[in-house]
PDB file of C-alpha atoms in Angstrom:
ATOM      1  CA  UNK A   1       0.000   0.000   0.000  1.00  0.00           C
ATOM      2  CA  UNK A   2       2.821   2.373   0.936  1.00  0.00           C
ATOM      3  CA  UNK A   3       4.532   1.665  -2.383  1.00  0.00           C
ATOM      4  CA  UNK A   4       1.366   2.572  -4.284  1.00  0.00           C
ATOM      5  CA  UNK A   5       0.843   5.807  -2.377  1.00  0.00           C
ATOM      6  CA  UNK A   6       4.525   6.691  -2.848  1.00  0.00           C
ATOM      7  CA  UNK A   7       4.250   6.010  -6.566  1.00  0.00           C
ATOM      8  CA  UNK A   8       1.125   8.170  -6.801  1.00  0.00           C
ATOM      9  CA  UNK A   9       2.872  11.009  -4.980  1.00  0.00           C
ATOM     10  CA  UNK A  10       5.822  10.815  -7.388  1.00  0.00           C
ATOM     11  CA  UNK A  11       3.458  10.896 -10.377  1.00  0.00           C
ATOM     12  CA  UNK A  12       1.634  13.944  -8.960  1.00  0.00           C
ATOM     13  CA  UNK A  13       4.972  15.631  -8.304  1.00  0.00           C
ATOM     14  CA  UNK A  14       6.167  14.949 -11.846  1.00  0.00           C
ATOM     15  CA  UNK A  15       2.872  16.254 -13.216  1.00  0.00           C
ATOM     16  CA  UNK A  16       3.177  19.455 -11.163  1.00  0.00           C
ATOM     17  CA  UNK A  17       6.769  19.928 -12.357  1.00  0.00           C
ATOM     18  CA  UNK A  18       5.735  19.422 -15.972  1.00  0.00           C
ATOM     19  CA  UNK A  19       2.956  21.998 -15.541  1.00  0.00           C
ATOM     20  CA  UNK A  20       5.496  24.473 -14.169  1.00  0.00           C
ATOM     21  CA  UNK A  21       7.936  23.624 -16.954  1.00  0.00           C
ATOM     22  CA  UNK A  22       5.188  24.218 -19.501  1.00  0.00           C
ATOM     23  CA  UNK A  23       4.706  27.668 -18.000  1.00  0.00           C
ATOM     24  CA  UNK A  24       8.474  28.251 -18.221  1.00  0.00           C
ATOM     25  CA  UNK A  25       8.546  27.320 -21.898  1.00  0.00           C
ATOM     26  CA  UNK A  26       5.700  29.740 -22.647  1.00  0.00           C
ATOM     27  CA  UNK A  27       6.952  32.457 -20.310  1.00  0.00           C
ATOM     28  CA  UNK A  28       7.469  34.959 -23.132  1.00  0.00           C
ATOM     29  CA  UNK A  29       4.113  36.394 -22.106  1.00  0.00           C
ATOM     30  CA  UNK A  30       4.297  38.752 -19.133  1.00  0.00           C
ATOM     31  CA  UNK A  31       1.504  36.917 -17.275  1.00  0.00           C
ATOM     32  CA  UNK A  32       3.268  33.534 -17.506  1.00  0.00           C
ATOM     33  CA  UNK A  33       6.581  35.079 -16.475  1.00  0.00           C
ATOM     34  CA  UNK A  34       4.929  36.804 -13.520  1.00  0.00           C
ATOM     35  CA  UNK A  35       3.260  33.598 -12.343  1.00  0.00           C
ATOM     36  CA  UNK A  36       6.577  31.726 -12.416  1.00  0.00           C
ATOM     37  CA  UNK A  37       8.281  34.497 -10.459  1.00  0.00           C
ATOM     38  CA  UNK A  38       5.511  34.449  -7.846  1.00  0.00           C
ATOM     39  CA  UNK A  39       5.702  30.698  -7.134  1.00  0.00           C
ATOM     40  CA  UNK A  40       6.349  30.187  -3.416  1.00  0.00           C
ATOM     41  CA  UNK A  41       9.429  28.250  -2.337  1.00  0.00           C
ATOM     42  CA  UNK A  42       7.432  25.875  -0.182  1.00  0.00           C
ATOM     43  CA  UNK A  43       5.614  24.626  -3.305  1.00  0.00           C
ATOM     44  CA  UNK A  44       8.770  24.280  -5.450  1.00  0.00           C
ATOM     45  CA  UNK A  45      11.727  23.971  -3.117  1.00  0.00           C
ATOM     46  CA  UNK A  46      12.810  20.654  -4.639  1.00  0.00           C
ATOM     47  CA  UNK A  47      12.527  18.878  -7.984  1.00  0.00           C
ATOM     48  CA  UNK A  48      12.925  15.295  -9.190  1.00  0.00           C
ATOM     49  CA  UNK A  49      14.917  16.158 -12.306  1.00  0.00           C
ATOM     50  CA  UNK A  50      18.132  18.173 -12.803  1.00  0.00           C
ATOM     51  CA  UNK A  51      17.121  19.757 -16.117  1.00  0.00           C
ATOM     52  CA  UNK A  52      13.686  20.764 -14.825  1.00  0.00           C
ATOM     53  CA  UNK A  53      15.319  22.337 -11.752  1.00  0.00           C
ATOM     54  CA  UNK A  54      17.754  24.284 -13.931  1.00  0.00           C
ATOM     55  CA  UNK A  55      15.056  25.546 -16.297  1.00  0.00           C
ATOM     56  CA  UNK A  56      12.701  26.655 -13.534  1.00  0.00           C
ATOM     57  CA  UNK A  57      15.432  28.387 -11.513  1.00  0.00           C
ATOM     58  CA  UNK A  58      16.616  30.047 -14.711  1.00  0.00           C
ATOM     59  CA  UNK A  59      13.099  31.414 -15.259  1.00  0.00           C
ATOM     60  CA  UNK A  60      12.949  32.550 -11.615  1.00  0.00           C
ATOM     61  CA  UNK A  61      16.287  34.391 -11.750  1.00  0.00           C
ATOM     62  CA  UNK A  62      15.708  37.827 -10.189  1.00  0.00           C
ATOM     63  CA  UNK A  63      15.368  40.840 -12.455  1.00  0.00           C
ATOM     64  CA  UNK A  64      18.249  43.195 -11.613  1.00  0.00           C
ATOM     65  CA  UNK A  65      18.021  46.953 -12.097  1.00  0.00           C
ATOM     66  CA  UNK A  66      21.607  48.194 -12.138  1.00  0.00           C
ATOM     67  CA  UNK A  67      23.481  45.378 -13.841  1.00  0.00           C
ATOM     68  CA  UNK A  68      22.977  43.445 -17.074  1.00  0.00           C
ATOM     69  CA  UNK A  69      23.487  39.772 -16.343  1.00  0.00           C
ATOM     70  CA  UNK A  70      21.963  36.691 -17.917  1.00  0.00           C
ATOM     71  CA  UNK A  71      20.431  34.105 -15.548  1.00  0.00           C
ATOM     72  CA  UNK A  72      22.773  31.766 -13.721  1.00  0.00           C
ATOM     73  CA  UNK A  73      22.172  29.033 -11.167  1.00  0.00           C
ATOM     74  CA  UNK A  74      24.489  28.284  -8.274  1.00  0.00           C
ATOM     75  CA  UNK A  75      25.649  24.704  -7.801  1.00  0.00           C
ATOM     76  CA  UNK A  76      24.503  24.967  -4.182  1.00  0.00           C
ATOM     77  CA  UNK A  77      21.002  25.872  -5.382  1.00  0.00           C
ATOM     78  CA  UNK A  78      20.898  22.824  -7.612  1.00  0.00           C
ATOM     79  CA  UNK A  79      22.065  20.590  -4.761  1.00  0.00           C
ATOM     80  CA  UNK A  80      19.318  22.008  -2.535  1.00  0.00           C
ATOM     81  CA  UNK A  81      16.695  21.364  -5.211  1.00  0.00           C
ATOM     82  CA  UNK A  82      17.529  17.803  -6.307  1.00  0.00           C
ATOM     83  CA  UNK A  83      18.160  15.300  -3.501  1.00  0.00           C
ATOM     84  CA  UNK A  84      20.512  12.926  -5.320  1.00  0.00           C
ATOM     85  CA  UNK A  85      23.778  14.875  -5.623  1.00  0.00           C
ATOM     86  CA  UNK A  86      25.515  12.036  -7.450  1.00  0.00           C
ATOM     87  CA  UNK A  87      22.816  12.110 -10.111  1.00  0.00           C
ATOM     88  CA  UNK A  88      23.097  15.907 -10.330  1.00  0.00           C
ATOM     89  CA  UNK A  89      26.845  15.596 -10.976  1.00  0.00           C
ATOM     90  CA  UNK A  90      26.246  12.959 -13.663  1.00  0.00           C
ATOM     91  CA  UNK A  91      23.543  15.059 -15.317  1.00  0.00           C
ATOM     92  CA  UNK A  92      25.747  18.151 -15.314  1.00  0.00           C
ATOM     93  CA  UNK A  93      28.591  16.268 -16.975  1.00  0.00           C
ATOM     94  CA  UNK A  94      26.196  15.171 -19.731  1.00  0.00           C
ATOM     95  CA  UNK A  95      24.800  18.683 -20.145  1.00  0.00           C
ATOM     96  CA  UNK A  96      28.331  20.109 -20.411  1.00  0.00           C
ATOM     97  CA  UNK A  97      29.343  17.531 -23.016  1.00  0.00           C
ATOM     98  CA  UNK A  98      26.174  18.308 -24.981  1.00  0.00           C
ATOM     99  CA  UNK A  99      27.132  22.023 -24.809  1.00  0.00           C
ATOM    100  CA  UNK A 100      23.843  22.836 -23.080  1.00  0.00           C
ATOM    101  CA  UNK A 101      25.397  24.497 -20.025  1.00  0.00           C
ATOM    102  CA  UNK A 102      28.750  25.773 -18.752  1.00  0.00           C
ATOM    103  CA  UNK A 103      30.008  25.721 -15.173  1.00  0.00           C
ATOM    104  CA  UNK A 104      32.139  28.555 -13.748  1.00  0.00           C
ATOM    105  CA  UNK A 105      34.274  28.744 -10.612  1.00  0.00           C
ATOM    106  CA  UNK A 106      33.327  31.785  -8.525  1.00  0.00           C
ATOM    107  CA  UNK A 107      35.605  33.783  -6.227  1.00  0.00           C
ATOM    108  CA  UNK A 108      33.043  33.946  -3.398  1.00  0.00           C
ATOM    109  CA  UNK A 109      34.055  30.646  -1.778  1.00  0.00           C
ATOM    110  CA  UNK A 110      36.111  27.510  -2.360  1.00  0.00           C
ATOM    111  CA  UNK A 111      33.112  25.450  -3.474  1.00  0.00           C
ATOM    112  CA  UNK A 112      31.093  28.175  -5.207  1.00  0.00           C
ATOM    113  CA  UNK A 113      30.240  27.438  -8.832  1.00  0.00           C
ATOM    114  CA  UNK A 114      27.722  28.983 -11.215  1.00  0.00           C
ATOM    115  CA  UNK A 115      25.874  27.195 -14.003  1.00  0.00           C
ATOM    116  CA  UNK A 116      24.798  29.108 -17.089  1.00  0.00           C
ATOM    117  CA  UNK A 117      22.989  27.887 -20.183  1.00  0.00           C
ATOM    118  CA  UNK A 118      25.269  28.210 -23.215  1.00  0.00           C
ATOM    119  CA  UNK A 119      22.896  30.514 -25.105  1.00  0.00           C
ATOM    120  CA  UNK A 120      22.769  32.852 -22.087  1.00  0.00           C
ATOM    121  CA  UNK A 121      26.551  32.807 -21.797  1.00  0.00           C
ATOM    122  CA  UNK A 122      26.934  33.702 -25.480  1.00  0.00           C
ATOM    123  CA  UNK A 123      24.559  36.662 -25.004  1.00  0.00           C
ATOM    124  CA  UNK A 124      26.530  37.769 -21.934  1.00  0.00           C
ATOM    125  CA  UNK A 125      29.778  37.485 -23.889  1.00  0.00           C
ATOM    126  CA  UNK A 126      28.402  39.448 -26.859  1.00  0.00           C
ATOM    127  CA  UNK A 127      27.124  42.203 -24.543  1.00  0.00           C
ATOM    128  CA  UNK A 128      30.568  42.460 -22.971  1.00  0.00           C
ATOM    129  CA  UNK A 129      32.232  42.715 -26.380  1.00  0.00           C
ATOM    130  CA  UNK A 130      29.829  45.512 -27.387  1.00  0.00           C
ATOM    131  CA  UNK A 131      30.612  47.458 -24.202  1.00  0.00           C
ATOM    132  CA  UNK A 132      34.341  47.078 -24.822  1.00  0.00           C
ATOM    133  CA  UNK A 133      33.858  48.566 -28.316  1.00  0.00           C
ATOM    134  CA  UNK A 134      37.172  47.441 -29.800  1.00  0.00           C
ATOM    135  CA  UNK A 135      38.110  49.676 -32.749  1.00  0.00           C
ATOM    136  CA  UNK A 136      40.701  47.303 -34.211  1.00  0.00           C
ATOM    137  CA  UNK A 137      38.479  44.824 -36.084  1.00  0.00           C
ATOM    138  CA  UNK A 138      41.356  42.425 -36.760  1.00  0.00           C
ATOM    139  CA  UNK A 139      42.093  42.271 -33.048  1.00  0.00           C
ATOM    140  CA  UNK A 140      38.394  41.852 -32.235  1.00  0.00           C
ATOM    141  CA  UNK A 141      38.305  38.638 -34.268  1.00  0.00           C
ATOM    142  CA  UNK A 142      39.691  36.889 -31.182  1.00  0.00           C
ATOM    143  CA  UNK A 143      36.188  36.823 -29.717  1.00  0.00           C
ATOM    144  CA  UNK A 144      34.965  34.641 -32.585  1.00  0.00           C
ATOM    145  CA  UNK A 145      38.047  32.426 -32.215  1.00  0.00           C
ATOM    146  CA  UNK A 146      37.313  32.113 -28.501  1.00  0.00           C
ATOM    147  CA  UNK A 147      33.664  31.242 -29.091  1.00  0.00           C
ATOM    148  CA  UNK A 148      34.354  28.708 -31.849  1.00  0.00           C
ATOM    149  CA  UNK A 149      37.623  27.058 -30.858  1.00  0.00           C
ATOM    150  CA  UNK A 150      37.820  27.430 -27.053  1.00  0.00           C
ATOM    151  CA  UNK A 151      34.248  27.417 -25.764  1.00  0.00           C
ATOM    152  CA  UNK A 152      33.362  24.853 -28.396  1.00  0.00           C
ATOM    153  CA  UNK A 153      35.973  22.360 -27.210  1.00  0.00           C
ATOM    154  CA  UNK A 154      36.768  23.088 -23.532  1.00  0.00           C
ATOM    155  CA  UNK A 155      34.022  22.197 -21.052  1.00  0.00           C
ATOM    156  CA  UNK A 156      36.041  22.588 -17.830  1.00  0.00           C
ATOM    157  CA  UNK A 157      36.230  25.610 -15.516  1.00  0.00           C
ATOM    158  CA  UNK A 158      39.866  26.436 -16.361  1.00  0.00           C
ATOM    159  CA  UNK A 159      42.482  26.334 -19.109  1.00  0.00           C
ATOM    160  CA  UNK A 160      46.259  26.739 -19.142  1.00  0.00           C
ATOM    161  CA  UNK A 161      47.986  29.386 -21.234  1.00  0.00           C
ATOM    162  CA  UNK A 162      49.605  27.053 -23.752  1.00  0.00           C
ATOM    163  CA  UNK A 163      46.353  25.210 -24.524  1.00  0.00           C
ATOM    164  CA  UNK A 164      44.474  28.508 -24.809  1.00  0.00           C
ATOM    165  CA  UNK A 165      47.003  29.820 -27.329  1.00  0.00           C
ATOM    166  CA  UNK A 166      46.960  26.551 -29.250  1.00  0.00           C
ATOM    167  CA  UNK A 167      43.168  26.600 -29.593  1.00  0.00           C
ATOM    168  CA  UNK A 168      42.963  30.303 -30.451  1.00  0.00           C
ATOM    169  CA  UNK A 169      45.638  29.837 -33.135  1.00  0.00           C
ATOM    170  CA  UNK A 170      43.140  27.720 -35.056  1.00  0.00           C
ATOM    171  CA  UNK A 171      41.387  30.985 -35.858  1.00  0.00           C
ATOM    172  CA  UNK A 172      44.347  33.035 -36.985  1.00  0.00           C
ATOM    173  CA  UNK A 173      47.737  34.490 -36.061  1.00  0.00           C
ATOM    174  CA  UNK A 174      47.711  35.018 -32.297  1.00  0.00           C
ATOM    175  CA  UNK A 175      49.456  37.741 -30.304  1.00  0.00           C
ATOM    176  CA  UNK A 176      49.578  38.635 -26.591  1.00  0.00           C
ATOM    177  CA  UNK A 177      47.175  41.474 -27.338  1.00  0.00           C
ATOM    178  CA  UNK A 178      44.471  38.964 -28.265  1.00  0.00           C
ATOM    179  CA  UNK A 179      44.705  37.203 -24.895  1.00  0.00           C
ATOM    180  CA  UNK A 180      44.774  40.538 -23.049  1.00  0.00           C
ATOM    181  CA  UNK A 181      41.583  41.508 -24.868  1.00  0.00           C
ATOM    182  CA  UNK A 182      39.820  38.359 -23.639  1.00  0.00           C
ATOM    183  CA  UNK A 183      40.874  39.201 -20.070  1.00  0.00           C
ATOM    184  CA  UNK A 184      39.699  42.812 -20.436  1.00  0.00           C
ATOM    185  CA  UNK A 185      36.328  41.566 -21.686  1.00  0.00           C
ATOM    186  CA  UNK A 186      35.896  39.538 -18.491  1.00  0.00           C
ATOM    187  CA  UNK A 187      36.022  36.162 -20.231  1.00  0.00           C
ATOM    188  CA  UNK A 188      39.191  34.966 -18.488  1.00  0.00           C
ATOM    189  CA  UNK A 189      41.012  35.703 -15.242  1.00  0.00           C
ATOM    190  CA  UNK A 190      44.461  34.593 -14.115  1.00  0.00           C
ATOM    191  CA  UNK A 191      44.513  31.989 -11.354  1.00  0.00           C
ATOM    192  CA  UNK A 192      46.253  33.265  -8.232  1.00  0.00           C
ATOM    193  CA  UNK A 193      48.102  30.017  -7.499  1.00  0.00           C
ATOM    194  CA  UNK A 194      49.165  29.316 -11.096  1.00  0.00           C
ATOM    195  CA  UNK A 195      49.577  32.459 -13.180  1.00  0.00           C
ATOM    196  CA  UNK A 196      49.969  30.357 -16.330  1.00  0.00           C
ATOM    197  CA  UNK A 197      46.368  29.175 -16.000  1.00  0.00           C
ATOM    198  CA  UNK A 198      43.041  30.955 -16.302  1.00  0.00           C
ATOM    199  CA  UNK A 199      39.536  30.550 -14.917  1.00  0.00           C
ATOM    200  CA  UNK A 200      36.726  30.967 -17.413  1.00  0.00           C
ATOM    201  CA  UNK A 201      34.546  33.783 -16.078  1.00  0.00           C
ATOM    202  CA  UNK A 202      31.121  35.327 -16.605  1.00  0.00           C
ATOM    203  CA  UNK A 203      31.553  38.935 -17.788  1.00  0.00           C
ATOM    204  CA  UNK A 204      30.043  41.704 -15.647  1.00  0.00           C
ATOM    205  CA  UNK A 205      29.255  39.424 -12.692  1.00  0.00           C
ATOM    206  CA  UNK A 206      31.456  41.198 -10.130  1.00  0.00           C
ATOM    207  CA  UNK A 207      28.838  43.419  -8.473  1.00  0.00           C
ATOM    208  CA  UNK A 208      26.344  40.536  -8.343  1.00  0.00           C
ATOM    209  CA  UNK A 209      28.876  38.345  -6.523  1.00  0.00           C
ATOM    210  CA  UNK A 210      29.451  41.119  -3.996  1.00  0.00           C
ATOM    211  CA  UNK A 211      25.697  41.146  -3.380  1.00  0.00           C
ATOM    212  CA  UNK A 212      25.695  37.348  -3.080  1.00  0.00           C
ATOM    213  CA  UNK A 213      28.236  37.484  -0.247  1.00  0.00           C
ATOM    214  CA  UNK A 214      26.454  40.346   1.529  1.00  0.00           C
ATOM    215  CA  UNK A 215      23.036  38.722   1.147  1.00  0.00           C
ATOM    216  CA  UNK A 216      24.277  35.483   2.688  1.00  0.00           C
ATOM    217  CA  UNK A 217      25.543  37.364   5.742  1.00  0.00           C
ATOM    218  CA  UNK A 218      22.345  39.400   6.033  1.00  0.00           C
ATOM    219  CA  UNK A 219      20.027  36.365   6.046  1.00  0.00           C
ATOM    220  CA  UNK A 220      22.181  34.368   8.479  1.00  0.00           C
ATOM    221  CA  UNK A 221      22.308  37.378  10.809  1.00  0.00           C
ATOM    222  CA  UNK A 222      18.543  37.852  10.535  1.00  0.00           C
ATOM    223  CA  UNK A 223      17.818  34.240  11.539  1.00  0.00           C
ATOM    224  CA  UNK A 224      20.524  34.261  14.214  1.00  0.00           C
ATOM    225  CA  UNK A 225      18.751  37.172  15.911  1.00  0.00           C
ATOM    226  CA  UNK A 226      15.430  35.309  16.204  1.00  0.00           C
ATOM    227  CA  UNK A 227      14.623  33.705  19.569  1.00  0.00           C
ATOM    228  CA  UNK A 228      15.011  30.074  18.460  1.00  0.00           C
ATOM    229  CA  UNK A 229      17.364  30.656  15.486  1.00  0.00           C
ATOM    230  CA  UNK A 230      14.566  29.697  13.092  1.00  0.00           C
ATOM    231  CA  UNK A 231      11.812  31.274  11.003  1.00  0.00           C
ATOM    232  CA  UNK A 232       8.871  30.100   8.916  1.00  0.00           C
ATOM    233  CA  UNK A 233       9.901  29.823   5.257  1.00  0.00           C
ATOM    234  CA  UNK A 234       6.836  31.806   4.138  1.00  0.00           C
ATOM    235  CA  UNK A 235       7.778  34.636   6.533  1.00  0.00           C
ATOM    236  CA  UNK A 236      11.411  34.616   5.436  1.00  0.00           C
ATOM    237  CA  UNK A 237      10.360  34.910   1.788  1.00  0.00           C
ATOM    238  CA  UNK A 238       8.585  38.187   2.605  1.00  0.00           C
ATOM    239  CA  UNK A 239      11.762  39.844   3.917  1.00  0.00           C
ATOM    240  CA  UNK A 240      13.461  42.497   1.801  1.00  0.00           C
ATOM    241  CA  UNK A 241      17.242  42.449   1.580  1.00  0.00           C
ATOM    242  CA  UNK A 242      19.123  45.717   1.989  1.00  0.00           C
ATOM    243  CA  UNK A 243      22.554  44.677   0.757  1.00  0.00           C
ATOM    244  CA  UNK A 244      21.943  42.344  -2.178  1.00  0.00           C
ATOM    245  CA  UNK A 245      20.360  42.932  -5.605  1.00  0.00           C
ATOM    246  CA  UNK A 246      19.421  39.238  -5.669  1.00  0.00           C
ATOM    247  CA  UNK A 247      16.057  38.253  -4.233  1.00  0.00           C
ATOM    248  CA  UNK A 248      15.629  36.337  -0.998  1.00  0.00           C
ATOM    249  CA  UNK A 249      14.496  33.151  -2.751  1.00  0.00           C
ATOM    250  CA  UNK A 250      17.805  33.025  -4.636  1.00  0.00           C
ATOM    251  CA  UNK A 251      19.705  33.255  -1.335  1.00  0.00           C
ATOM    252  CA  UNK A 252      17.553  30.732   0.543  1.00  0.00           C
ATOM    253  CA  UNK A 253      18.171  28.024  -2.060  1.00  0.00           C
ATOM    254  CA  UNK A 254      21.895  28.805  -1.950  1.00  0.00           C
ATOM    255  CA  UNK A 255      22.163  28.714   1.854  1.00  0.00           C
ATOM    256  CA  UNK A 256      20.236  25.442   2.112  1.00  0.00           C
ATOM    257  CA  UNK A 257      22.402  23.802  -0.554  1.00  0.00           C
ATOM    258  CA  UNK A 258      25.557  25.143   1.130  1.00  0.00           C
ATOM    259  CA  UNK A 259      24.510  23.496   4.381  1.00  0.00           C
ATOM    260  CA  UNK A 260      24.280  26.788   6.303  1.00  0.00           C
ATOM    261  CA  UNK A 261      20.495  26.526   6.617  1.00  0.00           C
ATOM    262  CA  UNK A 262      18.200  23.526   6.854  1.00  0.00           C
ATOM    263  CA  UNK A 263      14.451  23.072   6.554  1.00  0.00           C
ATOM    264  CA  UNK A 264      12.290  21.290   9.118  1.00  0.00           C
ATOM    265  CA  UNK A 265       8.649  20.340   8.600  1.00  0.00           C
ATOM    266  CA  UNK A 266       6.309  21.713  11.266  1.00  0.00           C
ATOM    267  CA  UNK A 267       2.499  21.672  11.678  1.00  0.00           C
ATOM    268  CA  UNK A 268       2.478  25.271  10.391  1.00  0.00           C
ATOM    269  CA  UNK A 269       4.660  24.552   7.360  1.00  0.00           C
ATOM    270  CA  UNK A 270       8.386  24.542   6.589  1.00  0.00           C
ATOM    271  CA  UNK A 271      10.743  26.076   9.153  1.00  0.00           C
ATOM    272  CA  UNK A 272      14.134  27.415   8.096  1.00  0.00           C
ATOM    273  CA  UNK A 273      16.738  26.890  10.796  1.00  0.00           C
ATOM    274  CA  UNK A 274      20.430  27.623  11.196  1.00  0.00           C
ATOM    275  CA  UNK A 275      22.528  24.488  10.803  1.00  0.00           C
ATOM    276  CA  UNK A 276      24.456  23.754  13.957  1.00  0.00           C
ATOM    277  CA  UNK A 277      26.991  21.367  12.421  1.00  0.00           C
TER     278      UNK A 277
END
């Protein structure tokens, strides 16, 4: 009997997720987009499928006023949304190989990584190139070389200098100025430990990452100052952050996946509590 009820619950859950995904796929209309944004966390805190989780969190990415950034999902958010972390890692490897998503190492913490759909990353890259407004058109060709020969073949979070130069040379005669241009555009950054290697980076993300760090501290401080170091999830969602451009839902998913917060079911609904480990 328990198996049947569990199977029915899984089917209902999958059906609900597919309904939400259908709304995501048709979210070009303002009403559909608004309804996705307004979904409460308690109703869609977790998902059964990695791709569904990524697509829904992409659609729920907060709209930012002062910075132009395409949607990205934190690895911690994905881990908080799909229970089987091993399966998440397998799925991500497949999605990277299929050139559906890219993963980026962030400078906000040792284990912080961002996931971005390839088409969003290309838009972010093109916007950065436009802002840079390179007058030398021959020099600017390096961006096409980077897109075709580097992004098209390297799926990891980093690349060493010699391999970068080798791949870029498939596009044309390479000079140091070409590599410097990629760094100036925010597409690469030198690794601190090994200056001959680079991290792939998301252009124009700096101010958002500052807000990510500040928002984490603000929420943890807020909960720490409550009497029992806990708060109802629905009440926490209503809070407005002062120091982060990202919305509170974005931060809650991140903090749960990072292990700094945990959820506990109560008769009144989900409680969010500081982790004591």
